[in-house]
Amino acid sequence: MLLFVLSLVPQPASAVGIDLRQAACTTTLADLATNAAVAAASYRCGTDAPSDGGDWLWLRLDASRLHNLPPDWKLLVDQTRFDRIAVVVTSASGAVRQTSMHSELKDHWAPGGLLRFTIETPGRDVHGLYLGFRHPDDLSLMRKIVATPNSATPAEEVTWLLLMGVFAGTLLSALLYNAVIHTGQRHAFQRWYLLWVAVALAYGLTWTNVAAFVVPGLVGPLVVRLDFVLVGLMVAAGNMFFFAVIEVGILPRPLVTAGRLLSSAGAVLGLMAAADRWLPVVLTDRLLNYVIAATAVIIAVSCWIAIRRGSRVVWFYMIGWGPVICVFLARLARNLGFLPQSDAVDMATFAALAFEALILSLAIADRFHLMRGDLERAHRRREIAITEAETLRIAAETDFLTGLGNRAAFQANAHEFVSSGTPFSLFLIDVDFLKAANDHLGHAGGDALLRCVASALSITVGRIHGSHVARVGGDEFAILCPGDLSLERALANAIGALQGQTWHHADQSCAISLSVGSARFPDDSKAVDMLFQNADLGLYTAKRLGRARYCRYDPLHRALRDLQTGYALDAEAALERGEFRLYMQPIVSLTTEAVCGHEALLRWNHPEHGLMTPDRFADVLVAERIGLRIQEHVLELALRQLRDHGDQIGVLSVNFTSAQLAGPRAGKRVLDRLAHYGVSAASLCVEVTEGVMLDRAADSIIANLQMLHDAGVCIALDDFGTGYASLVHLRRVSVDRIKIDHSFVSGMDQPDGGTMAIVTAIIGLGRGLGKEVVAEGIETEAQALCLRQLGCQLGQGFLYGRPAAQLRETVPQMAHKAAGLPTEYQALVLALPR
């Protein structure tokens, strides 16, 4: 009946978790080692891997399977016994550790007997994932370690909470019902049954962590020890109930005696299994499982004998206890390694216990004239359970912050439209600069922004019949708009009207900025997932074009994304084949026109697409882990050039990304490579943009830049004036050079370009601060002359030489050489290829 009730209740969609338990490798360490020591430890896998011993037992989990997980994903760990637990996540920006005592887990529990840890780092950025236990249980007793997206958690919790709500209601009803009847003249089998129901109820609530709602600290190792005691008592009470309920004289006395001895053994072994600090955990666990198996055999033989001898009670017992025995045998087989780990076995256990409680509470009652009243009460309980389940379902499909539908509601509505064949448009809306709002106004301000946007979108969608709006991510909303293209255009215009509207929080005002993408069913796709991807491509294009705009999906977007994905797949092999090369562009003194250095520019000599500049592939490679390897490869190529041709190159400028400069040892690594190649620190110039300094790891990046500057490495601030906080950067970082962006230089000779004043100000600022100023993108003699007159010291651009694979002389150098030749040869020298 319980399973039938559960089948009637719609369940939210649940993402499939990633099983990390089977492929885990382990090692033992003497103490709580540093993050670096944990990552560098020697791990063993398979049958040779240690499962206990040592002060700390560490598991290295397969981080390569996490690349599809969004930020704030969940690591679910089976509850076991330990003194402390630690989770270490390593990424390009460093390592993050969460450590908890066994008594500090009240905020880390999850329904289903699990501990839950939130990992903020997106799965694609996780380089290593380590799980450590101090004085742990044997790993053979651990069911699972699973990684799930944040969106999967509510669905799993609803399933468990719904199941345990019905379970608790059923067992409480059975307990109260059997406690009331025959008060004062209760038979022995009724007393044993009451004890069994009470223990089973306590076991279910503690094992699944539902009891933590009432007692927050009742999770983790404490629950595991308590569950061993409760399992032993369940074996004892259930066994004693059977031999008490069967008619006297039906079973042989030796069989009854053996059953009662097993009951005592189960209770004692439950206590022994809980005493893991003094007794071997694997041995006591196995002995308890063997007693459960022996009890099942004894009861099976007893049932067969009772049937042969005409017992009627045994049929009631078999109906009620048959499913319980079956699921406990399944659990036993799983615990002994004969069956794979599965939540279905655990859920079936509690469903069977509830079913047994309901059946036997009716079967053992001799007041059959009250059966109708009992059934009516059971019907009311079912209605309450269904109502509660519906309430939980609605809560599971509602976003707690905005009150809109969540991803589950969005999926349900989208699939309903698709199944009915209703044409509709899918809009994805991303709230721009939410992180800036969180940083500036606190998370309360960010939440206020999300609520403001949600309210505005809800009002906008309310004007279109049948539309739905949901919050499907941290800063992402989705709108389903059924109807023709005219409604799609009307909705796009209505959303566009929200751009720039002012919202207020804590006496501060900010403008709303939304990036919007859309796709249409069935024109762009007939599947919900692909339609979502297409709308996301439109959203990505809107963000790439500058945000605060709307972009409808175009097949060209997918072709471009596929091309970029192909670049990411090709990059690994390209790195091995040496297709990434450095081209040199000279940097000259504007006063003497002598070459005083070069800038190293990356090029990819692709076998199909030819020679490509970074603007075609850099964005997608930086987002992948291969991007850091390519940047390190660029540094190696640059240092080899300095080693082999340092006297010709002068100071070589190399562009650095935030990933190269983040972390406590980034600066030391660069200095070590300089020493390895025997290159002077003064020969290298590290170029960074203002975006690098705005990275999340800005503190460590600035510290590493300071270390390089102190060692003699030149530090240049590239694209100066195009960012948000140039003057702040000049104050925080010891910058040696300021590079004027080519967009300012190109507008100098335009009457209404408006950049001359900017260039003049930058040069004046640089000279006033004692910095070298480098002008990029010089293409005409007029630009060079103007910059020279303004006091700019250095310049680079096509006027002095294009980027080339080989070092070449610049136009001024060749002109200087030609000046000493006869007139008829000067034109020939100047006409040489550059």
PDB file of N, CA and C in Angstrom, residues 646-709:
ATOM      1  N   GLY A 646      69.241  36.547 -26.995  1.00  0.00           N
ATOM      2  CA  GLY A 646      68.967  37.641 -26.075  1.00  0.00           C
ATOM      3  C   GLY A 646      69.567  38.957 -26.494  1.00  0.00           C
ATOM      4  N   ASP A 647      70.753  38.928 -27.117  1.00  0.00           N
ATOM      5  CA  ASP A 647      71.399  40.171 -27.493  1.00  0.00           C
ATOM      6  C   ASP A 647      70.664  40.865 -28.627  1.00  0.00           C
ATOM      7  N   GLN A 648      69.923  40.103 -29.458  1.00  0.00           N
ATOM      8  CA  GLN A 648      69.159  40.697 -30.551  1.00  0.00           C
ATOM      9  C   GLN A 648      67.760  41.129 -30.102  1.00  0.00           C
ATOM     10  N   ILE A 649      67.231  40.420 -29.137  1.00  0.00           N
ATOM     11  CA  ILE A 649      65.844  40.675 -28.729  1.00  0.00           C
ATOM     12  C   ILE A 649      65.743  41.880 -27.819  1.00  0.00           C
ATOM     13  N   GLY A 650      66.644  42.016 -26.880  1.00  0.00           N
ATOM     14  CA  GLY A 650      66.518  43.045 -25.849  1.00  0.00           C
ATOM     15  C   GLY A 650      65.546  42.579 -24.780  1.00  0.00           C
ATOM     16  N   VAL A 651      64.685  43.455 -24.319  1.00  0.00           N
ATOM     17  CA  VAL A 651      63.674  43.081 -23.325  1.00  0.00           C
ATOM     18  C   VAL A 651      62.487  42.459 -24.061  1.00  0.00           C
ATOM     19  N   LEU A 652      62.129  41.240 -23.661  1.00  0.00           N
ATOM     20  CA  LEU A 652      61.036  40.519 -24.328  1.00  0.00           C
ATOM     21  C   LEU A 652      59.781  40.592 -23.466  1.00  0.00           C
ATOM     22  N   SER A 653      58.711  41.141 -24.021  1.00  0.00           N
ATOM     23  CA  SER A 653      57.432  41.277 -23.312  1.00  0.00           C
ATOM     24  C   SER A 653      56.572  40.045 -23.593  1.00  0.00           C
ATOM     25  N   VAL A 654      56.056  39.435 -22.528  1.00  0.00           N
ATOM     26  CA  VAL A 654      55.218  38.234 -22.637  1.00  0.00           C
ATOM     27  C   VAL A 654      53.920  38.494 -21.891  1.00  0.00           C
ATOM     28  N   ASN A 655      52.798  38.214 -22.540  1.00  0.00           N
ATOM     29  CA  ASN A 655      51.485  38.387 -21.906  1.00  0.00           C
ATOM     30  C   ASN A 655      51.221  37.245 -20.934  1.00  0.00           C
ATOM     31  N   PHE A 656      50.790  37.580 -19.727  1.00  0.00           N
ATOM     32  CA  PHE A 656      50.483  36.595 -18.689  1.00  0.00           C
ATOM     33  C   PHE A 656      48.982  36.650 -18.381  1.00  0.00           C
ATOM     34  N   THR A 657      48.417  35.476 -18.073  1.00  0.00           N
ATOM     35  CA  THR A 657      47.016  35.398 -17.654  1.00  0.00           C
ATOM     36  C   THR A 657      46.943  35.287 -16.135  1.00  0.00           C
ATOM     37  N   SER A 658      45.726  35.438 -15.610  1.00  0.00           N
ATOM     38  CA  SER A 658      45.543  35.345 -14.159  1.00  0.00           C
ATOM     39  C   SER A 658      45.884  33.953 -13.651  1.00  0.00           C
ATOM     40  N   ALA A 659      45.623  32.904 -14.461  1.00  0.00           N
ATOM     41  CA  ALA A 659      45.911  31.544 -14.008  1.00  0.00           C
ATOM     42  C   ALA A 659      47.400  31.343 -13.784  1.00  0.00           C
ATOM     43  N   GLN A 660      48.243  31.996 -14.598  1.00  0.00           N
ATOM     44  CA  GLN A 660      49.693  31.858 -14.435  1.00  0.00           C
ATOM     45  C   GLN A 660      50.205  32.555 -13.183  1.00  0.00           C
ATOM     46  N   LEU A 661      49.502  33.589 -12.743  1.00  0.00           N
ATOM     47  CA  LEU A 661      50.004  34.400 -11.636  1.00  0.00           C
ATOM     48  C   LEU A 661      49.283  34.144 -10.331  1.00  0.00           C
ATOM     49  N   ALA A 662      48.263  33.292 -10.347  1.00  0.00           N
ATOM     50  CA  ALA A 662      47.519  33.002  -9.123  1.00  0.00           C
ATOM     51  C   ALA A 662      48.208  31.898  -8.342  1.00  0.00           C
ATOM     52  N   GLY A 663      48.048  31.909  -7.045  1.00  0.00           N
ATOM     53  CA  GLY A 663      48.648  30.882  -6.210  1.00  0.00           C
ATOM     54  C   GLY A 663      49.885  31.377  -5.502  1.00  0.00           C
ATOM     55  N   PRO A 664      50.230  30.727  -4.404  1.00  0.00           N
ATOM     56  CA  PRO A 664      51.344  31.221  -3.578  1.00  0.00           C
ATOM     57  C   PRO A 664      52.724  31.058  -4.206  1.00  0.00           C
ATOM     58  N   ARG A 665      52.881  30.149  -5.205  1.00  0.00           N
ATOM     59  CA  ARG A 665      54.205  29.877  -5.755  1.00  0.00           C
ATOM     60  C   ARG A 665      54.337  30.312  -7.212  1.00  0.00           C
ATOM     61  N   ALA A 666      53.369  31.055  -7.744  1.00  0.00           N
ATOM     62  CA  ALA A 666      53.409  31.415  -9.155  1.00  0.00           C
ATOM     63  C   ALA A 666      54.633  32.264  -9.481  1.00  0.00           C
ATOM     64  N   GLY A 667      54.896  33.289  -8.672  1.00  0.00           N
ATOM     65  CA  GLY A 667      56.057  34.124  -8.930  1.00  0.00           C
ATOM     66  C   GLY A 667      57.363  33.361  -8.822  1.00  0.00           C
ATOM     67  N   LYS A 668      57.453  32.482  -7.825  1.00  0.00           N
ATOM     68  CA  LYS A 668      58.679  31.683  -7.658  1.00  0.00           C
ATOM     69  C   LYS A 668      58.909  30.767  -8.859  1.00  0.00           C
ATOM     70  N   ARG A 669      57.822  30.236  -9.437  1.00  0.00           N
ATOM     71  CA  ARG A 669      57.980  29.368 -10.604  1.00  0.00           C
ATOM     72  C   ARG A 669      58.578  30.136 -11.780  1.00  0.00           C
ATOM     73  N   VAL A 670      58.126  31.362 -11.997  1.00  0.00           N
ATOM     74  CA  VAL A 670      58.683  32.155 -13.099  1.00  0.00           C
ATOM     75  C   VAL A 670      60.172  32.425 -12.874  1.00  0.00           C
ATOM     76  N   LEU A 671      60.528  32.777 -11.655  1.00  0.00           N
ATOM     77  CA  LEU A 671      61.947  33.033 -11.363  1.00  0.00           C
ATOM     78  C   LEU A 671      62.775  31.767 -11.506  1.00  0.00           C
ATOM     79  N   ASP A 672      62.223  30.623 -11.133  1.00  0.00           N
ATOM     80  CA  ASP A 672      62.939  29.354 -11.300  1.00  0.00           C
ATOM     81  C   ASP A 672      63.186  29.055 -12.772  1.00  0.00           C
ATOM     82  N   ARG A 673      62.199  29.359 -13.648  1.00  0.00           N
ATOM     83  CA  ARG A 673      62.395  29.107 -15.077  1.00  0.00           C
ATOM     84  C   ARG A 673      63.450  30.056 -15.644  1.00  0.00           C
ATOM     85  N   LEU A 674      63.467  31.297 -15.186  1.00  0.00           N
ATOM     86  CA  LEU A 674      64.516  32.222 -15.614  1.00  0.00           C
ATOM     87  C   LEU A 674      65.892  31.681 -15.245  1.00  0.00           C
ATOM     88  N   ALA A 675      66.025  31.178 -14.018  1.00  0.00           N
ATOM     89  CA  ALA A 675      67.309  30.626 -13.579  1.00  0.00           C
ATOM     90  C   ALA A 675      67.664  29.379 -14.368  1.00  0.00           C
ATOM     91  N   HIS A 676      66.655  28.567 -14.690  1.00  0.00           N
ATOM     92  CA  HIS A 676      66.915  27.335 -15.445  1.00  0.00           C
ATOM     93  C   HIS A 676      67.519  27.640 -16.813  1.00  0.00           C
ATOM     94  N   TYR A 677      67.025  28.674 -17.484  1.00  0.00           N
ATOM     95  CA  TYR A 677      67.529  29.004 -18.810  1.00  0.00           C
ATOM     96  C   TYR A 677      68.704  29.978 -18.752  1.00  0.00           C
ATOM     97  N   GLY A 678      69.060  30.412 -17.561  1.00  0.00           N
ATOM     98  CA  GLY A 678      70.177  31.337 -17.434  1.00  0.00           C
ATOM     99  C   GLY A 678      69.892  32.707 -18.009  1.00  0.00           C
ATOM    100  N   VAL A 679      68.648  33.141 -17.907  1.00  0.00           N
ATOM    101  CA  VAL A 679      68.221  34.424 -18.474  1.00  0.00           C
ATOM    102  C   VAL A 679      68.103  35.441 -17.343  1.00  0.00           C
ATOM    103  N   SER A 680      68.588  36.627 -17.591  1.00  0.00           N
ATOM    104  CA  SER A 680      68.497  37.694 -16.598  1.00  0.00           C
ATOM    105  C   SER A 680      67.041  38.108 -16.413  1.00  0.00           C
ATOM    106  N   ALA A 681      66.683  38.401 -15.169  1.00  0.00           N
ATOM    107  CA  ALA A 681      65.311  38.831 -14.885  1.00  0.00           C
ATOM    108  C   ALA A 681      64.994  40.134 -15.611  1.00  0.00           C
ATOM    109  N   ALA A 682      65.996  40.975 -15.816  1.00  0.00           N
ATOM    110  CA  ALA A 682      65.760  42.256 -16.478  1.00  0.00           C
ATOM    111  C   ALA A 682      65.427  42.095 -17.951  1.00  0.00           C
ATOM    112  N   SER A 683      65.649  40.898 -18.524  1.00  0.00           N
ATOM    113  CA  SER A 683      65.359  40.663 -19.936  1.00  0.00           C
ATOM    114  C   SER A 683      63.898  40.324 -20.181  1.00  0.00           C
ATOM    115  N   LEU A 684      63.141  40.080 -19.117  1.00  0.00           N
ATOM    116  CA  LEU A 684      61.741  39.668 -19.257  1.00  0.00           C
ATOM    117  C   LEU A 684      60.824  40.788 -18.791  1.00  0.00           C
ATOM    118  N   CYS A 685      59.772  41.025 -19.581  1.00  0.00           N
ATOM    119  CA  CYS A 685      58.729  41.980 -19.196  1.00  0.00           C
ATOM    120  C   CYS A 685      57.406  41.223 -19.139  1.00  0.00           C
ATOM    121  N   VAL A 686      56.778  41.230 -17.981  1.00  0.00           N
ATOM    122  CA  VAL A 686      55.493  40.555 -17.786  1.00  0.00           C
ATOM    123  C   VAL A 686      54.379  41.562 -18.047  1.00  0.00           C
ATOM    124  N   GLU A 687      53.569  41.284 -19.069  1.00  0.00           N
ATOM    125  CA  GLU A 687      52.458  42.168 -19.412  1.00  0.00           C
ATOM    126  C   GLU A 687      51.157  41.586 -18.870  1.00  0.00           C
ATOM    127  N   VAL A 688      50.396  42.376 -18.155  1.00  0.00           N
ATOM    128  CA  VAL A 688      49.095  41.957 -17.632  1.00  0.00           C
ATOM    129  C   VAL A 688      48.077  43.042 -17.951  1.00  0.00           C
ATOM    130  N   THR A 689      46.850  42.622 -18.160  1.00  0.00           N
ATOM    131  CA  THR A 689      45.757  43.575 -18.363  1.00  0.00           C
ATOM    132  C   THR A 689      45.097  43.876 -17.030  1.00  0.00           C
ATOM    133  N   GLU A 690      44.260  44.885 -17.036  1.00  0.00           N
ATOM    134  CA  GLU A 690      43.549  45.230 -15.806  1.00  0.00           C
ATOM    135  C   GLU A 690      42.575  44.122 -15.407  1.00  0.00           C
ATOM    136  N   GLY A 691      42.085  43.359 -16.400  1.00  0.00           N
ATOM    137  CA  GLY A 691      41.196  42.247 -16.085  1.00  0.00           C
ATOM    138  C   GLY A 691      41.866  41.189 -15.230  1.00  0.00           C
ATOM    139  N   VAL A 692      43.171  40.985 -15.425  1.00  0.00           N
ATOM    140  CA  VAL A 692      43.900  40.016 -14.605  1.00  0.00           C
ATOM    141  C   VAL A 692      43.878  40.451 -13.147  1.00  0.00           C
ATOM    142  N   MET A 693      44.017  41.740 -12.901  1.00  0.00           N
ATOM    143  CA  MET A 693      44.042  42.237 -11.524  1.00  0.00           C
ATOM    144  C   MET A 693      42.656  42.274 -10.887  1.00  0.00           C
ATOM    145  N   LEU A 694      41.635  42.112 -11.688  1.00  0.00           N
ATOM    146  CA  LEU A 694      40.280  42.053 -11.148  1.00  0.00           C
ATOM    147  C   LEU A 694      39.828  40.625 -10.913  1.00  0.00           C
ATOM    148  N   ASP A 695      40.726  39.654 -11.122  1.00  0.00           N
ATOM    149  CA  ASP A 695      40.397  38.248 -10.915  1.00  0.00           C
ATOM    150  C   ASP A 695      40.107  37.989  -9.440  1.00  0.00           C
ATOM    151  N   ARG A 696      39.422  36.856  -9.180  1.00  0.00           N
ATOM    152  CA  ARG A 696      39.101  36.507  -7.795  1.00  0.00           C
ATOM    153  C   ARG A 696      40.356  36.335  -6.945  1.00  0.00           C
ATOM    154  N   ALA A 697      41.445  35.898  -7.590  1.00  0.00           N
ATOM    155  CA  ALA A 697      42.694  35.687  -6.855  1.00  0.00           C
ATOM    156  C   ALA A 697      43.585  36.930  -6.945  1.00  0.00           C
ATOM    157  N   ALA A 698      42.975  38.114  -6.933  1.00  0.00           N
ATOM    158  CA  ALA A 698      43.733  39.345  -7.148  1.00  0.00           C
ATOM    159  C   ALA A 698      44.832  39.533  -6.115  1.00  0.00           C
ATOM    160  N   ASP A 699      44.579  39.178  -4.855  1.00  0.00           N
ATOM    161  CA  ASP A 699      45.590  39.392  -3.812  1.00  0.00           C
ATOM    162  C   ASP A 699      46.861  38.611  -4.091  1.00  0.00           C
ATOM    163  N   SER A 700      46.720  37.317  -4.436  1.00  0.00           N
ATOM    164  CA  SER A 700      47.905  36.508  -4.721  1.00  0.00           C
ATOM    165  C   SER A 700      48.565  36.949  -6.020  1.00  0.00           C
ATOM    166  N   ILE A 701      47.785  37.388  -7.010  1.00  0.00           N
ATOM    167  CA  ILE A 701      48.360  37.857  -8.278  1.00  0.00           C
ATOM    168  C   ILE A 701      49.217  39.092  -8.039  1.00  0.00           C
ATOM    169  N   ILE A 702      48.693  40.039  -7.279  1.00  0.00           N
ATOM    170  CA  ILE A 702      49.451  41.267  -7.006  1.00  0.00           C
ATOM    171  C   ILE A 702      50.713  40.958  -6.202  1.00  0.00           C
ATOM    172  N   ALA A 703      50.613  40.020  -5.249  1.00  0.00           N
ATOM    173  CA  ALA A 703      51.791  39.639  -4.466  1.00  0.00           C
ATOM    174  C   ALA A 703      52.861  39.015  -5.354  1.00  0.00           C
ATOM    175  N   ASN A 704      52.461  38.192  -6.315  1.00  0.00           N
ATOM    176  CA  ASN A 704      53.435  37.565  -7.218  1.00  0.00           C
ATOM    177  C   ASN A 704      54.045  38.593  -8.169  1.00  0.00           C
ATOM    178  N   LEU A 705      53.244  39.552  -8.634  1.00  0.00           N
ATOM    179  CA  LEU A 705      53.805  40.618  -9.479  1.00  0.00           C
ATOM    180  C   LEU A 705      54.830  41.433  -8.706  1.00  0.00           C
ATOM    181  N   GLN A 706      54.555  41.686  -7.429  1.00  0.00           N
ATOM    182  CA  GLN A 706      55.514  42.430  -6.607  1.00  0.00           C
ATOM    183  C   GLN A 706      56.808  41.640  -6.439  1.00  0.00           C
ATOM    184  N   MET A 707      56.679  40.309  -6.268  1.00  0.00           N
ATOM    185  CA  MET A 707      57.879  39.464  -6.138  1.00  0.00           C
ATOM    186  C   MET A 707      58.713  39.534  -7.412  1.00  0.00           C
ATOM    187  N   LEU A 708      58.065  39.464  -8.576  1.00  0.00           N
ATOM    188  CA  LEU A 708      58.801  39.528  -9.835  1.00  0.00           C
ATOM    189  C   LEU A 708      59.443  40.899 -10.017  1.00  0.00           C
ATOM    190  N   HIS A 709      58.715  41.940  -9.662  1.00  0.00           N
ATOM    191  CA  HIS A 709      59.282  43.295  -9.777  1.00  0.00           C
ATOM    192  C   HIS A 709      60.514  43.452  -8.893  1.00  0.00           C
TER     193      HIS A 709
END
